[in-house]
mmCIF file of C-alpha atoms in Angstrom:
data_model
loop_
_atom_site.group_PDB
_atom_site.id
_atom_site.type_symbol
_atom_site.label_atom_id
_atom_site.label_comp_id
_atom_site.label_asym_id
_atom_site.label_seq_id
_atom_site.Cartn_x
_atom_site.Cartn_y
_atom_site.Cartn_z
ATOM 1 C CA MET A 1 -15.067 -34.760 10.834
ATOM 2 C CA ASP A 2 -12.893 -33.580 13.754
ATOM 3 C CA GLY A 3 -13.770 -29.878 13.459
ATOM 4 C CA ARG A 4 -10.455 -28.777 11.991
ATOM 5 C CA THR A 5 -10.378 -26.278 9.135
ATOM 6 C CA VAL A 6 -9.340 -27.850 5.858
ATOM 7 C CA SER A 7 -7.666 -25.607 3.268
ATOM 8 C CA LEU A 8 -8.348 -26.676 -0.284
ATOM 9 C CA PRO A 9 -5.481 -26.189 -2.718
ATOM 10 C CA GLN A 10 -5.979 -23.289 -5.108
ATOM 11 C CA THR A 11 -5.256 -23.525 -8.802
ATOM 12 C CA PRO A 12 -2.112 -21.484 -9.575
ATOM 13 C CA ARG A 13 -2.868 -18.353 -11.549
ATOM 14 C CA MET A 14 -1.892 -18.606 -15.183
ATOM 15 C CA PRO A 15 0.775 -16.106 -16.247
ATOM 16 C CA LEU A 16 -0.280 -13.069 -18.249
ATOM 17 C CA LEU A 17 0.390 -13.038 -21.968
ATOM 18 C CA GLN A 18 4.058 -12.181 -22.477
ATOM 19 C CA THR A 19 4.742 -8.764 -23.973
ATOM 20 C CA PRO A 20 5.894 -7.772 -26.437
ATOM 21 C CA GLY A 21 4.538 -10.721 -28.385
ATOM 22 C CA PRO A 22 1.802 -11.755 -30.831
ATOM 23 C CA ALA A 23 -1.727 -10.983 -29.616
ATOM 24 C CA PRO A 24 -3.970 -14.059 -29.932
ATOM 25 C CA ASP A 25 -6.553 -13.424 -32.633
ATOM 26 C CA PHE A 26 -10.225 -13.830 -31.803
ATOM 27 C CA THR A 27 -13.784 -13.282 -32.908
ATOM 28 C CA ALA A 28 -16.250 -12.603 -30.103
ATOM 29 C CA ALA A 29 -19.946 -11.881 -29.811
ATOM 30 C CA ALA A 30 -20.439 -8.324 -28.607
ATOM 31 C CA TYR A 31 -23.081 -5.870 -27.508
ATOM 32 C CA VAL A 32 -22.336 -2.496 -29.055
ATOM 33 C CA ASN A 33 -24.420 0.452 -30.246
ATOM 34 C CA ASN A 34 -27.585 -1.096 -28.791
ATOM 35 C CA SER A 35 -27.269 -4.220 -30.905
ATOM 36 C CA ILE A 36 -25.678 -7.659 -30.841
ATOM 37 C CA GLY A 37 -22.937 -8.439 -33.337
ATOM 38 C CA ASN A 38 -19.351 -9.662 -33.575
ATOM 39 C CA VAL A 39 -15.950 -8.076 -33.041
ATOM 40 C CA ASN A 40 -12.947 -9.425 -34.945
ATOM 41 C CA LEU A 41 -9.504 -8.398 -33.706
ATOM 42 C CA ARG A 42 -8.072 -8.783 -37.208
ATOM 43 C CA ASP A 43 -10.330 -5.966 -38.437
ATOM 44 C CA TYR A 44 -8.071 -3.481 -36.623
ATOM 45 C CA LYS A 45 -4.792 -4.822 -38.006
ATOM 46 C CA ASP A 46 -2.665 -2.179 -39.741
ATOM 47 C CA LYS A 47 -5.217 0.448 -38.730
ATOM 48 C CA LYS A 48 -5.515 1.101 -35.001
ATOM 49 C CA TYR A 49 -4.310 0.257 -31.528
ATOM 50 C CA VAL A 50 -6.719 -1.910 -29.522
ATOM 51 C CA VAL A 51 -7.139 -1.634 -25.751
ATOM 52 C CA ILE A 52 -9.060 -4.442 -24.038
ATOM 53 C CA LEU A 53 -10.142 -4.280 -20.410
ATOM 54 C CA PHE A 54 -10.911 -7.700 -18.936
ATOM 55 C CA TYR A 55 -13.299 -7.647 -15.965
ATOM 56 C CA PRO A 56 -14.864 -10.397 -13.827
ATOM 57 C CA MET A 57 -18.609 -10.072 -14.323
ATOM 58 C CA ASP A 58 -21.585 -7.901 -15.241
ATOM 59 C CA PHE A 59 -23.678 -5.961 -12.715
ATOM 60 C CA LEU A 60 -20.842 -5.735 -10.165
ATOM 61 C CA PHE A 61 -18.374 -3.658 -12.158
ATOM 62 C CA SER A 62 -20.279 -0.714 -13.607
ATOM 63 C CA GLU A 63 -18.088 1.685 -11.582
ATOM 64 C CA THR A 64 -15.046 0.052 -13.163
ATOM 65 C CA LEU A 65 -16.314 0.321 -16.722
ATOM 66 C CA MET A 66 -17.951 3.754 -16.815
ATOM 67 C CA PRO A 67 -14.695 5.778 -16.397
ATOM 68 C CA LEU A 68 -13.342 3.932 -19.438
ATOM 69 C CA SER A 69 -16.421 4.899 -21.452
ATOM 70 C CA ASN A 70 -16.388 8.486 -20.188
ATOM 71 C CA ARG A 71 -12.809 8.940 -21.362
ATOM 72 C CA SER A 72 -13.140 7.134 -24.696
ATOM 73 C CA GLN A 73 -12.374 10.325 -26.667
ATOM 74 C CA GLU A 74 -8.903 10.445 -25.110
ATOM 75 C CA PHE A 75 -8.200 7.000 -26.534
ATOM 76 C CA LYS A 76 -9.599 7.977 -29.934
ATOM 77 C CA SER A 77 -7.181 10.892 -30.001
ATOM 78 C CA MET A 78 -4.403 8.288 -29.649
ATOM 79 C CA ASN A 79 -5.790 6.193 -32.561
ATOM 80 C CA ALA A 80 -6.960 3.486 -30.145
ATOM 81 C CA GLU A 81 -10.208 1.516 -30.013
ATOM 82 C CA VAL A 82 -11.289 0.436 -26.533
ATOM 83 C CA MET A 83 -13.468 -2.509 -25.579
ATOM 84 C CA ALA A 84 -14.275 -4.562 -22.483
ATOM 85 C CA MET A 85 -14.527 -8.347 -22.120
ATOM 86 C CA SER A 86 -15.878 -10.788 -19.528
ATOM 87 C CA THR A 87 -17.052 -14.390 -19.499
ATOM 88 C CA ASP A 88 -20.709 -13.294 -19.353
ATOM 89 C CA SER A 89 -23.004 -13.947 -22.303
ATOM 90 C CA VAL A 90 -23.814 -11.248 -24.820
ATOM 91 C CA TYR A 91 -27.399 -11.248 -23.497
ATOM 92 C CA SER A 92 -26.115 -10.569 -19.986
ATOM 93 C CA HIS A 93 -24.085 -7.683 -21.460
ATOM 94 C CA LYS A 94 -27.231 -6.259 -23.036
ATOM 95 C CA ALA A 95 -29.151 -6.420 -19.772
ATOM 96 C CA PHE A 96 -26.167 -4.999 -17.844
ATOM 97 C CA ALA A 97 -25.705 -2.103 -20.268
ATOM 98 C CA ASN A 98 -29.336 -1.026 -20.017
ATOM 99 C CA ALA A 99 -30.241 -1.797 -16.374
ATOM 100 C CA SER A 100 -30.695 1.021 -13.872
ATOM 101 C CA LYS A 101 -27.881 2.085 -11.552
ATOM 102 C CA SER A 102 -29.877 0.806 -8.596
ATOM 103 C CA ASP A 103 -29.753 -2.642 -10.196
ATOM 104 C CA GLY A 104 -26.018 -2.402 -10.898
ATOM 105 C CA GLY A 105 -26.412 -1.422 -14.553
ATOM 106 C CA MET A 106 -25.143 1.422 -16.733
ATOM 107 C CA GLU A 107 -28.474 2.907 -17.892
ATOM 108 C CA GLY A 108 -27.543 2.836 -21.587
ATOM 109 C CA MET A 109 -24.610 5.209 -21.007
ATOM 110 C CA PHE A 110 -21.752 2.820 -21.867
ATOM 111 C CA LYS A 111 -20.344 3.735 -25.302
ATOM 112 C CA LEU A 112 -17.889 0.895 -25.924
ATOM 113 C CA PRO A 113 -18.207 -2.717 -27.144
ATOM 114 C CA LEU A 114 -18.884 -5.345 -24.459
ATOM 115 C CA LEU A 115 -17.332 -8.613 -25.641
ATOM 116 C CA ALA A 116 -18.592 -12.022 -24.514
ATOM 117 C CA ASP A 117 -16.113 -14.838 -23.906
ATOM 118 C CA ARG A 118 -18.627 -17.359 -22.600
ATOM 119 C CA SER A 119 -16.235 -20.333 -22.783
ATOM 120 C CA GLY A 120 -13.281 -18.408 -21.342
ATOM 121 C CA LYS A 121 -11.081 -19.463 -24.287
ATOM 122 C CA ILE A 122 -10.008 -15.915 -25.151
ATOM 123 C CA CYS A 123 -9.312 -15.023 -21.524
ATOM 124 C CA LYS A 124 -7.195 -18.161 -21.196
ATOM 125 C CA LYS A 125 -5.142 -17.207 -24.259
ATOM 126 C CA TYR A 126 -4.408 -13.830 -22.664
ATOM 127 C CA GLY A 127 -3.628 -15.371 -19.275
ATOM 128 C CA VAL A 128 -6.432 -13.647 -17.360
ATOM 129 C CA PHE A 129 -8.810 -16.542 -16.676
ATOM 130 C CA ASP A 130 -9.342 -17.337 -12.993
ATOM 131 C CA ALA A 131 -9.959 -21.086 -13.005
ATOM 132 C CA ASP A 132 -11.154 -21.159 -9.376
ATOM 133 C CA GLU A 133 -13.856 -18.547 -9.974
ATOM 134 C CA GLY A 134 -14.536 -19.253 -13.640
ATOM 135 C CA VAL A 135 -14.243 -15.566 -14.546
ATOM 136 C CA ALA A 136 -11.712 -13.121 -15.948
ATOM 137 C CA ARG A 137 -9.586 -11.151 -13.518
ATOM 138 C CA LYS A 138 -9.226 -7.405 -13.921
ATOM 139 C CA ALA A 139 -6.502 -6.834 -16.499
ATOM 140 C CA LEU A 140 -5.726 -4.660 -19.508
ATOM 141 C CA VAL A 141 -3.838 -5.254 -22.739
ATOM 142 C CA VAL A 142 -2.639 -2.819 -25.427
ATOM 143 C CA ILE A 143 -2.284 -4.249 -28.945
ATOM 144 C CA ASP A 144 -0.572 -2.237 -31.673
ATOM 145 C CA PRO A 145 -1.654 -2.073 -35.342
ATOM 146 C CA SER A 146 0.791 -4.852 -36.286
ATOM 147 C CA GLY A 147 -1.065 -7.245 -33.977
ATOM 148 C CA THR A 148 1.628 -7.209 -31.288
ATOM 149 C CA ALA A 149 0.595 -7.131 -27.634
ATOM 150 C CA ARG A 150 2.808 -4.307 -26.390
ATOM 151 C CA HIS A 151 1.667 -3.839 -22.813
ATOM 152 C CA MET A 152 -0.344 -5.974 -20.394
ATOM 153 C CA VAL A 153 -1.081 -5.597 -16.720
ATOM 154 C CA ALA A 154 -3.319 -7.180 -14.080
ATOM 155 C CA THR A 155 -3.934 -4.477 -11.528
ATOM 156 C CA SER A 156 -5.938 -3.202 -8.569
ATOM 157 C CA LEU A 157 -5.345 0.454 -9.510
ATOM 158 C CA THR A 158 -8.342 2.762 -9.637
ATOM 159 C CA MET A 159 -9.674 3.125 -13.174
ATOM 160 C CA ASP A 160 -8.599 6.739 -13.589
ATOM 161 C CA ARG A 161 -5.027 5.797 -12.700
ATOM 162 C CA LEU A 162 -5.112 2.742 -14.940
ATOM 163 C CA ILE A 163 -6.471 4.875 -17.787
ATOM 164 C CA ASP A 164 -3.785 7.513 -17.232
ATOM 165 C CA ASP A 165 -1.047 4.864 -17.263
ATOM 166 C CA THR A 166 -2.474 3.293 -20.439
ATOM 167 C CA LEU A 167 -2.636 6.637 -22.238
ATOM 168 C CA LYS A 168 0.972 7.271 -21.271
ATOM 169 C CA ALA A 169 1.954 3.862 -22.639
ATOM 170 C CA LEU A 170 0.157 4.624 -25.911
ATOM 171 C CA ALA A 171 1.923 7.977 -26.095
ATOM 172 C CA THR A 172 5.292 6.286 -25.582
ATOM 173 C CA PHE A 173 4.622 3.689 -28.282
ATOM 174 C CA GLN A 174 3.645 6.418 -30.745
ATOM 175 C CA GLY A 175 6.216 9.021 -29.741
ATOM 176 C CA LYS A 176 3.476 11.503 -28.835
ATOM 177 C CA ALA A 177 2.495 13.535 -25.812
ATOM 178 C CA PRO A 178 -0.417 12.087 -23.783
ATOM 179 C CA PRO A 179 -3.811 13.805 -24.154
ATOM 180 C CA ALA A 180 -3.976 17.133 -22.332
ATOM 181 C CA THR A 181 -7.255 16.057 -20.704
ATOM 182 C CA MET A 182 -5.612 13.347 -18.608
ATOM 183 C CA SER A 183 -6.768 12.940 -15.012
ATOM 184 C CA SER A 184 -4.994 15.116 -12.487
ATOM 185 C CA SER A 185 -4.234 11.972 -10.440
ATOM 186 C CA SER A 186 -1.152 11.364 -12.551
ATOM 187 C CA SER A 187 0.353 14.771 -11.895
ATOM 188 C CA SER A 188 -0.502 15.494 -8.296
ATOM 189 C CA SER A 189 3.043 16.510 -7.467
ATOM 190 C CA SER A 190 3.331 18.984 -10.331
ATOM 191 C CA SER A 191 0.212 20.803 -9.164
ATOM 192 C CA ALA A 192 1.195 20.823 -5.475
ATOM 193 C CA SER A 193 1.325 24.452 -4.379
ATOM 194 C CA THR A 194 2.928 26.298 -1.515
ATOM 195 C CA GLY A 195 1.372 26.647 1.895
ATOM 196 C CA GLY A 196 -1.855 24.944 2.794
ATOM 197 C CA PRO A 197 -2.702 22.818 5.808
ATOM 198 C CA PHE A 198 -0.328 20.177 7.163
ATOM 199 C CA PRO A 199 -0.770 17.171 4.808
ATOM 200 C CA ASN A 200 -1.940 13.685 5.717
ATOM 201 C CA ILE A 201 1.225 11.615 5.218
ATOM 202 C CA ARG A 202 -0.120 8.177 4.305
ATOM 203 C CA SER A 203 3.275 6.469 4.577
ATOM 204 C CA LYS A 204 3.143 6.533 8.368
ATOM 205 C CA HIS A 205 6.449 4.713 8.875
ATOM 206 C CA SER A 206 8.436 6.663 6.295
ATOM 207 C CA LEU A 207 11.339 9.004 6.976
ATOM 208 C CA VAL A 208 9.106 11.811 5.723
ATOM 209 C CA ALA A 209 6.524 11.040 8.418
ATOM 210 C CA LYS A 210 9.286 11.113 11.009
ATOM 211 C CA HIS A 211 11.022 14.309 9.937
ATOM 212 C CA VAL A 212 8.311 16.473 8.333
ATOM 213 C CA THR A 213 6.677 17.822 11.469
ATOM 214 C CA LYS A 214 3.927 20.428 11.564
ATOM 215 C CA ASP A 215 6.412 22.958 12.905
ATOM 216 C CA LYS A 216 8.786 22.383 9.962
ATOM 217 C CA TRP A 217 5.852 22.417 7.530
ATOM 218 C CA ASP A 218 4.674 25.798 8.810
ATOM 219 C CA LYS A 219 8.185 27.230 8.366
ATOM 220 C CA LEU A 220 9.037 25.739 4.968
ATOM 221 C CA SER A 221 5.824 25.109 3.045
ATOM 222 C CA ASN A 222 5.606 28.606 1.543
ATOM 223 C CA ILE A 223 9.107 28.483 0.035
ATOM 224 C CA LYS A 224 9.622 28.094 -3.721
ATOM 225 C CA THR A 225 13.100 27.256 -4.978
ATOM 226 C CA LYS A 226 14.788 29.646 -7.373
ATOM 227 C CA THR A 227 15.888 27.123 -10.006
ATOM 228 C CA SER A 228 12.583 25.380 -10.713
ATOM 229 C CA GLY A 229 9.953 26.765 -8.326
ATOM 230 C CA PHE A 230 9.947 23.514 -6.346
ATOM 231 C CA THR A 231 8.050 23.243 -3.054
ATOM 232 C CA LEU A 232 8.095 21.024 0.017
ATOM 233 C CA ALA A 233 4.634 19.754 -0.986
ATOM 234 C CA LYS A 234 6.050 18.505 -4.290
ATOM 235 C CA ALA A 235 9.068 16.995 -2.550
ATOM 236 C CA ILE A 236 6.969 14.789 -0.247
ATOM 237 C CA ALA A 237 4.147 14.018 -2.707
ATOM 238 C CA CYS A 238 4.899 10.265 -2.814
ATOM 239 C CA ALA A 239 4.740 9.896 0.967
ATOM 240 C CA VAL A 240 1.403 11.733 0.919
ATOM 241 C CA GLU A 241 -0.030 9.776 -2.029
ATOM 242 C CA PHE A 242 1.135 6.253 -1.120
ATOM 243 C CA ASP A 243 1.229 4.224 2.086
ATOM 244 C CA ASN A 244 4.282 2.092 1.244
ATOM 245 C CA GLN A 245 7.205 4.538 1.102
ATOM 246 C CA HIS A 246 10.353 4.041 3.169
ATOM 247 C CA CYS A 247 11.960 7.376 2.363
ATOM 248 C CA GLY A 248 9.253 9.253 0.426
ATOM 249 C CA ILE A 249 11.039 12.446 -0.610
ATOM 250 C CA TYR A 250 12.551 13.816 -3.858
ATOM 251 C CA ALA A 251 14.653 16.915 -4.468
ATOM 252 C CA GLY A 252 13.488 19.097 -7.347
ATOM 253 C CA ASP A 253 16.785 20.941 -7.820
ATOM 254 C CA TRP A 254 20.032 21.738 -6.024
ATOM 255 C CA ASP A 255 18.252 24.492 -4.081
ATOM 256 C CA SER A 256 15.923 21.941 -2.451
ATOM 257 C CA TYR A 257 18.766 20.617 -0.296
ATOM 258 C CA ARG A 258 19.476 24.141 0.975
ATOM 259 C CA ASP A 259 15.978 25.634 1.184
ATOM 260 C CA PHE A 260 14.453 22.549 2.838
ATOM 261 C CA ALA A 261 17.583 21.545 4.788
ATOM 262 C CA PRO A 262 15.702 21.044 8.106
ATOM 263 C CA VAL A 263 13.906 18.162 6.353
ATOM 264 C CA PHE A 264 16.493 16.841 3.871
ATOM 265 C CA ASP A 265 19.509 16.848 6.199
ATOM 266 C CA PRO A 266 18.131 14.519 8.896
ATOM 267 C CA ILE A 267 16.524 12.227 6.297
ATOM 268 C CA ILE A 268 19.804 11.896 4.350
ATOM 269 C CA GLN A 269 21.775 11.333 7.541
ATOM 270 C CA GLU A 270 19.433 8.615 8.810
ATOM 271 C CA TYR A 271 19.033 6.919 5.425
ATOM 272 C CA HIS A 272 22.799 6.720 4.781
ATOM 273 C CA GLY A 273 23.865 6.307 8.428
ATOM 274 C CA ILE A 274 26.169 9.328 8.406
ATOM 275 C CA SER A 275 26.818 12.074 10.912
ATOM 276 C CA PRO A 276 25.855 15.748 10.424
ATOM 277 C CA SER A 277 29.550 16.565 10.017
ATOM 278 C CA ALA A 278 30.158 14.005 7.243
ATOM 279 C CA LYS A 279 31.796 15.336 4.081
ATOM 280 C CA HIS A 280 31.656 13.851 0.583
ATOM 281 C CA THR A 281 35.047 12.917 -0.814
ATOM 282 C CA SER A 282 35.804 12.407 -4.492
ATOM 283 C CA ASN A 283 38.740 10.638 -6.094
ATOM 284 C CA MET A 284 38.892 10.618 -9.903
ATOM 285 C CA ASN A 285 42.430 9.162 -10.081
ATOM 286 C CA VAL A 286 42.025 6.049 -12.261
ATOM 287 C CA SER A 287 45.452 4.737 -11.303
ATOM 288 C CA GLU A 288 44.223 4.133 -7.758
ATOM 289 C CA LEU A 289 41.523 1.699 -8.842
ATOM 290 C CA ARG A 290 42.289 -1.780 -7.587
ATOM 291 C CA GLY A 291 40.559 -4.803 -9.113
ATOM 292 C CA ASN A 292 39.479 -7.746 -6.985
ATOM 293 C CA VAL A 293 38.384 -10.199 -9.677
ATOM 294 C CA ASP A 294 40.289 -13.493 -9.611
ATOM 295 C CA SER A 295 42.378 -13.849 -12.766
ATOM 296 C CA GLU A 296 41.077 -17.395 -13.182
ATOM 297 C CA VAL A 297 37.457 -16.250 -13.337
ATOM 298 C CA PRO A 298 36.275 -15.318 -16.847
ATOM 299 C CA VAL A 299 34.451 -11.990 -17.060
ATOM 300 C CA HIS A 300 31.845 -11.968 -19.821
ATOM 301 C CA SER A 301 30.220 -8.604 -19.185
ATOM 302 C CA VAL A 302 30.724 -5.536 -17.020
ATOM 303 C CA ARG A 303 28.226 -2.741 -16.539
ATOM 304 C CA ILE A 304 29.220 0.601 -15.066
ATOM 305 C CA ARG A 305 26.340 2.996 -14.360
ATOM 306 C CA VAL A 306 26.827 6.648 -13.458
ATOM 307 C CA GLY A 307 24.087 9.196 -12.840
ATOM 308 C CA ARG A 308 25.003 12.848 -13.399
ATOM 309 C CA SER A 309 23.214 16.201 -13.265
ATOM 310 C CA ILE A 310 24.099 19.490 -14.943
ATOM 311 C CA ASP A 311 24.410 22.632 -12.829
ATOM 312 C CA GLY A 312 21.753 25.250 -13.462
ATOM 313 C CA PHE A 313 18.969 22.844 -14.450
ATOM 314 C CA GLY A 314 16.283 21.380 -12.213
ATOM 315 C CA LEU A 315 16.459 17.729 -11.219
ATOM 316 C CA SER A 316 13.905 15.347 -12.726
ATOM 317 C CA PRO A 317 11.063 15.940 -10.197
ATOM 318 C CA GLY A 318 11.246 19.721 -10.596
ATOM 319 C CA ILE A 319 12.826 20.398 -13.993
ATOM 320 C CA THR A 320 10.750 22.729 -16.158
ATOM 321 C CA LYS A 321 9.854 21.899 -19.754
ATOM 322 C CA ASP A 322 12.258 24.527 -21.115
ATOM 323 C CA GLN A 323 15.055 23.245 -18.866
ATOM 324 C CA ARG A 324 14.486 19.651 -19.981
ATOM 325 C CA LEU A 325 14.697 20.699 -23.622
ATOM 326 C CA GLY A 326 17.815 22.677 -22.728
ATOM 327 C CA VAL A 327 19.474 19.588 -21.265
ATOM 328 C CA GLU A 328 18.604 17.616 -24.395
ATOM 329 C CA SER A 329 19.925 20.346 -26.698
ATOM 330 C CA LEU A 330 23.167 20.590 -24.715
ATOM 331 C CA MET A 331 23.677 16.827 -24.849
ATOM 332 C CA LYS A 332 22.954 16.622 -28.580
ATOM 333 C CA LYS A 333 25.879 18.996 -29.144
ATOM 334 C CA ALA A 334 28.083 16.977 -26.803
ATOM 335 C CA PHE A 335 27.199 13.687 -28.540
ATOM 336 C CA ALA A 336 28.027 15.188 -31.932
ATOM 337 C CA ASN A 337 31.581 15.852 -30.688
ATOM 338 C CA LEU A 338 32.236 12.260 -29.612
ATOM 339 C CA THR A 339 34.733 10.461 -31.845
ATOM 340 C CA GLY A 340 36.399 7.067 -32.161
ATOM 341 C CA ASP A 341 34.761 4.178 -30.325
ATOM 342 C CA LEU A 342 32.432 6.609 -28.529
ATOM 343 C CA ALA A 343 30.889 7.986 -31.728
ATOM 344 C CA GLY A 344 27.250 7.071 -32.245
ATOM 345 C CA LYS A 345 23.716 8.384 -32.637
ATOM 346 C CA TYR A 346 21.108 10.058 -30.430
ATOM 347 C CA TYR A 347 17.530 8.730 -30.606
ATOM 348 C CA PRO A 348 14.868 11.146 -29.290
ATOM 349 C CA LEU A 349 11.714 9.499 -27.937
ATOM 350 C CA THR A 350 9.495 12.138 -29.527
ATOM 351 C CA GLY A 351 8.590 11.081 -33.050
ATOM 352 C CA MET A 352 10.626 7.884 -32.841
ATOM 353 C CA ASP A 353 10.288 5.619 -35.886
ATOM 354 C CA GLU A 354 8.563 2.317 -35.034
ATOM 355 C CA ARG A 355 11.417 0.209 -36.379
ATOM 356 C CA VAL A 356 13.927 2.169 -34.298
ATOM 357 C CA ARG A 357 11.720 1.861 -31.214
ATOM 358 C CA GLN A 358 11.401 -1.910 -31.649
ATOM 359 C CA GLN A 359 15.159 -2.305 -32.085
ATOM 360 C CA LEU A 360 15.811 -0.357 -28.881
ATOM 361 C CA VAL A 361 13.255 -2.563 -27.090
ATOM 362 C CA ASP A 362 14.966 -5.693 -28.446
ATOM 363 C CA ASP A 363 18.324 -4.334 -27.238
ATOM 364 C CA HIS A 364 16.765 -3.657 -23.788
ATOM 365 C CA PHE A 365 17.754 0.001 -24.108
ATOM 366 C CA LEU A 366 14.372 1.752 -24.219
ATOM 367 C CA PHE A 367 12.963 3.235 -21.024
ATOM 368 C CA MET A 368 9.214 3.523 -20.550
ATOM 369 C CA SER A 369 6.691 5.687 -18.748
ATOM 370 C CA GLY A 370 4.017 4.425 -16.392
ATOM 371 C CA ASP A 371 5.781 4.087 -13.010
ATOM 372 C CA ARG A 372 3.353 5.517 -10.453
ATOM 373 C CA ASN A 373 6.094 6.702 -8.107
ATOM 374 C CA LEU A 374 7.791 8.629 -10.889
ATOM 375 C CA GLN A 375 4.489 10.100 -12.049
ATOM 376 C CA VAL A 376 3.491 11.351 -8.605
ATOM 377 C CA ALA A 377 7.015 12.643 -7.991
ATOM 378 C CA GLY A 378 6.638 14.749 -11.160
ATOM 379 C CA MET A 379 9.264 12.979 -13.251
ATOM 380 C CA GLU A 380 7.021 12.105 -16.197
ATOM 381 C CA ARG A 381 5.599 15.545 -16.946
ATOM 382 C CA ASP A 382 5.547 16.423 -20.674
ATOM 383 C CA TRP A 383 6.323 12.806 -21.608
ATOM 384 C CA PRO A 384 8.111 11.943 -23.887
ATOM 385 C CA GLU A 385 9.392 15.403 -24.877
ATOM 386 C CA GLY A 386 13.045 16.179 -24.200
ATOM 387 C CA ARG A 387 13.963 12.545 -23.565
ATOM 388 C CA GLY A 388 16.072 10.136 -25.554
ATOM 389 C CA ILE A 389 18.890 7.600 -25.747
ATOM 390 C CA PHE A 390 22.400 7.834 -27.192
ATOM 391 C CA HIS A 391 24.522 4.817 -27.922
ATOM 392 C CA ASN A 392 27.772 4.319 -29.748
ATOM 393 C CA ASP A 393 28.036 2.166 -32.858
ATOM 394 C CA LYS A 394 29.093 -0.937 -30.891
ATOM 395 C CA LYS A 395 26.288 -0.402 -28.330
ATOM 396 C CA THR A 396 28.782 -0.541 -25.469
ATOM 397 C CA PHE A 397 28.355 3.094 -24.350
ATOM 398 C CA LEU A 398 24.864 4.404 -23.617
ATOM 399 C CA VAL A 399 23.515 7.676 -22.260
ATOM 400 C CA TRP A 400 19.885 8.057 -21.194
ATOM 401 C CA VAL A 401 18.820 11.707 -21.343
ATOM 402 C CA ASN A 402 16.176 13.008 -18.911
ATOM 403 C CA GLU A 403 15.048 9.634 -17.650
ATOM 404 C CA GLU A 404 15.186 9.535 -13.810
ATOM 405 C CA ASP A 405 18.483 11.404 -13.749
ATOM 406 C CA GLN A 406 19.315 14.145 -16.228
ATOM 407 C CA LEU A 407 22.062 11.784 -17.479
#
């Protein structure tokens, strides 16, 4: 040996199970209700949603599993059964479930089934088996009553955040509101109040960190906007919560740009590279559009996306529940007046029929909840109420209502 470090090649990680798609069926030994038995996935078909948390090994992950057990009633309220699976034996699960906290156990407090996949076959089918370590990686899958895997993620999120995101996904699939008992971590921006000490801005290299100084904070932090009661604390919530933001600020309504101008103006100017005297110009004269596509090049598809907001209503981060419903009501009336090739149907997310939901997924039209930036910014409050999709009969004209933009 010449003393050089040799790097051994690592086995590429297998891809997660593709969703939406059939969930691989299984029967697994399990420790549940202080006894050893079996869990069959098919037993839940046509009855309940199933949520499975995959975790690496017993005795090292009690802090990962206990939040899931402590919040099991929230899942039951969404007609979902929750269980956890690792490649440990069922006898290891039994010892783990009953061992003291000092020994890494859960002291008999875990309420959910612990499934044993000793051979790793089930974990491999779901794409979560780590061949180098011989264990499952931390991942979660949501399976609907038809046996379809609807949502799957491998994540390093804290459990409370992962649980919040999963409950939101379940709510979206069922057209319901998430449980009211959800962790406050998913709505930190909506609870941000006025005043308070100068915040710790975790995104140290963001435009917020550069332009939200203590002096500006002291002058602006007690202001609430007239339209939606938005605050500077809510506006910069993402830069405070995360450490990876470039910009890190959201306006809650038109007033935000005026009331918090000492912050918004320099950020907008730096982000867009414009001067303080720059003015927006608008030209809606269609005859002045000039195409630059070569006539010899076939064009198969063109997508034109426009985001619009309606005066008098808050923007997505700050809009109130009543305002959001008001936007939806206004747009329903507008859609009803569309004729000719624009005529179509509006599909509200709340109470959406499963067949309709699946068709919108297949058409790549449906938008989902669960984005952490949007949650912290306050855009997913009251999900899915007041949100929906309109499309014309030919599916060539679509309007998303109260997604990220009002329209």
